[in-house]
């Protein structure tokens, strides 16, 4: 017999030859510097605090209610993804991931472009901001899903 029987062990001859170099930290450093630059854009802005929890904090039991709300949302989404994985619906999963990343890119572009209007007053028109948001979102999607 040329094939090993189930009781015989096959030896793994592949050896990990990865060697760390400082150049591998460059993308991490670049993303941290980009995040710092984006935070400096927002620093002088006086933005109102938007509540992210559905139950206001002055309501009795708000901590537990908000905790159950977010845990419930995560449990439901994890269950949906588990069912989709079990049914091997990878196209639907990929579509949901693309939708989530595209929405995040669009919202972040909108937030930062409206924050830039304090420094660049010609951006204050929505007829300029909306096409720029769409352009940045398309560039993001191309960079991640086509070239990445």
Short mmCIF file of C-alpha atoms in Angstrom, two decimals:
data_model
loop_
_atom_site.label_atom_id
_atom_site.label_comp_id
_atom_site.label_asym_id
_atom_site.label_seq_id
_atom_site.Cartn_x
_atom_site.Cartn_y
_atom_site.Cartn_z
CA UNK A 1 0.00 0.00 0.00
CA UNK A 2 1.23 3.42 -0.85
CA UNK A 3 -1.27 5.34 1.24
CA UNK A 4 -0.79 5.50 5.00
CA UNK A 5 -3.29 3.67 7.14
CA UNK A 6 -5.25 5.69 9.69
CA UNK A 7 -3.04 4.44 12.52
CA UNK A 8 0.17 5.63 10.87
CA UNK A 9 1.17 9.22 11.48
CA UNK A 10 2.13 11.38 8.56
CA UNK A 11 5.01 13.69 9.30
CA UNK A 12 4.63 17.34 8.52
CA UNK A 13 7.83 18.45 6.85
CA UNK A 14 6.83 22.07 6.31
CA UNK A 15 8.75 24.46 8.48
CA UNK A 16 7.64 27.98 9.33
CA UNK A 17 10.23 30.20 7.71
CA UNK A 18 8.67 33.56 8.59
CA UNK A 19 11.17 36.08 9.88
CA UNK A 20 10.01 39.29 11.46
CA UNK A 21 11.16 42.55 9.91
CA UNK A 22 10.28 46.08 10.94
CA UNK A 23 8.77 46.77 7.50
CA UNK A 24 5.79 44.58 8.44
CA UNK A 25 4.76 47.17 11.04
CA UNK A 26 4.54 49.92 8.41
CA UNK A 27 0.83 49.36 7.53
CA UNK A 28 -0.07 49.41 11.22
CA UNK A 29 1.89 52.61 11.77
CA UNK A 30 0.35 54.21 8.68
CA UNK A 31 -3.19 53.38 9.81
CA UNK A 32 -2.49 54.73 13.31
CA UNK A 33 -1.11 57.98 11.88
CA UNK A 34 -4.11 58.29 9.57
CA UNK A 35 -6.45 57.78 12.54
CA UNK A 36 -4.55 60.43 14.49
CA UNK A 37 -4.88 62.88 11.59
CA UNK A 38 -8.61 62.17 11.38
CA UNK A 39 -9.00 62.77 15.11
CA UNK A 40 -7.17 66.08 14.79
CA UNK A 41 -9.73 67.12 12.17
CA UNK A 42 -12.52 66.47 14.67
CA UNK A 43 -10.75 67.97 17.70
CA UNK A 44 -11.79 71.65 17.34
CA UNK A 45 -15.35 70.74 16.32
CA UNK A 46 -18.14 71.18 18.82
CA UNK A 47 -20.27 68.19 17.96
CA UNK A 48 -23.32 67.30 20.01
CA UNK A 49 -23.23 64.07 21.96
CA UNK A 50 -25.43 61.53 20.24
CA UNK A 51 -26.89 58.85 22.51
CA UNK A 52 -25.97 55.38 21.30
CA UNK A 53 -28.07 53.46 23.79
CA UNK A 54 -31.82 53.04 23.32
CA UNK A 55 -32.62 53.48 27.02
CA UNK A 56 -31.55 56.82 28.60
CA UNK A 57 -29.11 56.52 31.51
CA UNK A 58 -31.43 58.26 34.00
CA UNK A 59 -33.99 55.45 33.65
CA UNK A 60 -33.86 52.85 36.45
CA UNK A 61 -32.35 49.61 35.17
CA UNK A 62 -30.96 51.28 32.04
CA UNK A 63 -27.59 49.55 32.41
CA UNK A 64 -29.15 46.09 32.34
CA UNK A 65 -31.63 46.99 29.62
CA UNK A 66 -28.95 48.40 27.32
CA UNK A 67 -26.69 45.42 28.03
CA UNK A 68 -29.44 42.93 27.16
CA UNK A 69 -30.29 44.96 24.06
CA UNK A 70 -26.75 44.86 22.65
CA UNK A 71 -26.13 41.25 23.68
CA UNK A 72 -29.43 40.31 22.04
CA UNK A 73 -28.46 42.06 18.81
CA UNK A 74 -25.11 40.26 18.74
CA UNK A 75 -26.77 36.91 19.51
CA UNK A 76 -29.31 37.36 16.72
CA UNK A 77 -26.68 38.35 14.17
CA UNK A 78 -24.38 35.49 15.22
CA UNK A 79 -27.28 33.04 14.89
CA UNK A 80 -28.11 34.34 11.41
CA UNK A 81 -24.48 34.00 10.32
CA UNK A 82 -24.29 30.50 11.85
CA UNK A 83 -27.39 29.41 9.93
CA UNK A 84 -26.02 30.92 6.72
CA UNK A 85 -22.69 29.14 7.24
CA UNK A 86 -24.44 25.82 7.90
CA UNK A 87 -26.45 26.20 4.69
CA UNK A 88 -23.28 27.17 2.83
CA UNK A 89 -24.72 30.50 1.64
CA UNK A 90 -21.37 32.18 1.23
CA UNK A 91 -22.69 34.61 -1.39
CA UNK A 92 -25.20 36.02 1.08
CA UNK A 93 -22.53 36.26 3.80
CA UNK A 94 -20.16 38.03 1.42
CA UNK A 95 -22.97 40.38 0.40
CA UNK A 96 -23.71 41.25 4.03
CA UNK A 97 -20.03 41.92 4.71
CA UNK A 98 -19.76 44.11 1.61
CA UNK A 99 -22.90 45.98 2.66
CA UNK A 100 -21.57 46.55 6.19
CA UNK A 101 -18.16 47.80 5.05
CA UNK A 102 -19.65 50.00 2.33
CA UNK A 103 -22.09 51.56 4.80
CA UNK A 104 -19.29 52.17 7.30
CA UNK A 105 -17.10 53.78 4.63
CA UNK A 106 -19.96 55.99 3.49
CA UNK A 107 -20.85 57.14 7.01
CA UNK A 108 -17.22 57.82 7.95
CA UNK A 109 -16.71 59.78 4.73
CA UNK A 110 -19.80 61.83 5.49
CA UNK A 111 -18.71 62.56 9.07
CA UNK A 112 -15.17 63.59 8.17
CA UNK A 113 -16.13 65.60 5.09
CA UNK A 114 -18.69 67.58 7.06
CA UNK A 115 -16.02 68.14 9.74
CA UNK A 116 -13.68 69.47 7.06
CA UNK A 117 -16.17 72.22 6.21
CA UNK A 118 -14.85 74.18 9.19
CA UNK A 119 -11.44 74.35 7.48
CA UNK A 120 -12.55 74.36 3.85
CA UNK A 121 -15.72 76.48 3.60
CA UNK A 122 -16.28 75.68 -0.09
CA UNK A 123 -17.18 72.11 1.00
CA UNK A 124 -20.17 73.38 2.97
CA UNK A 125 -22.56 72.73 0.09
CA UNK A 126 -24.30 69.33 0.04
CA UNK A 127 -24.00 69.27 -3.75
CA UNK A 128 -20.24 68.97 -3.22
CA UNK A 129 -20.22 66.73 -0.14
CA UNK A 130 -22.54 63.99 -1.46
CA UNK A 131 -20.55 63.29 -4.68
CA UNK A 132 -17.33 63.28 -2.65
CA UNK A 133 -18.85 60.80 -0.18
CA UNK A 134 -19.89 58.55 -3.05
CA UNK A 135 -16.46 58.87 -4.68
CA UNK A 136 -14.61 58.00 -1.47
CA UNK A 137 -16.92 55.06 -0.87
CA UNK A 138 -16.36 53.73 -4.39
CA UNK A 139 -12.59 54.14 -3.99
CA UNK A 140 -12.74 52.30 -0.66
CA UNK A 141 -14.76 49.46 -2.17
CA UNK A 142 -12.39 49.17 -5.12
CA UNK A 143 -9.35 49.15 -2.84
CA UNK A 144 -10.78 46.49 -0.54
CA UNK A 145 -12.80 44.22 -2.79
CA UNK A 146 -11.15 44.58 -6.19
CA UNK A 147 -7.47 45.31 -5.57
CA UNK A 148 -7.11 44.14 -1.95
#
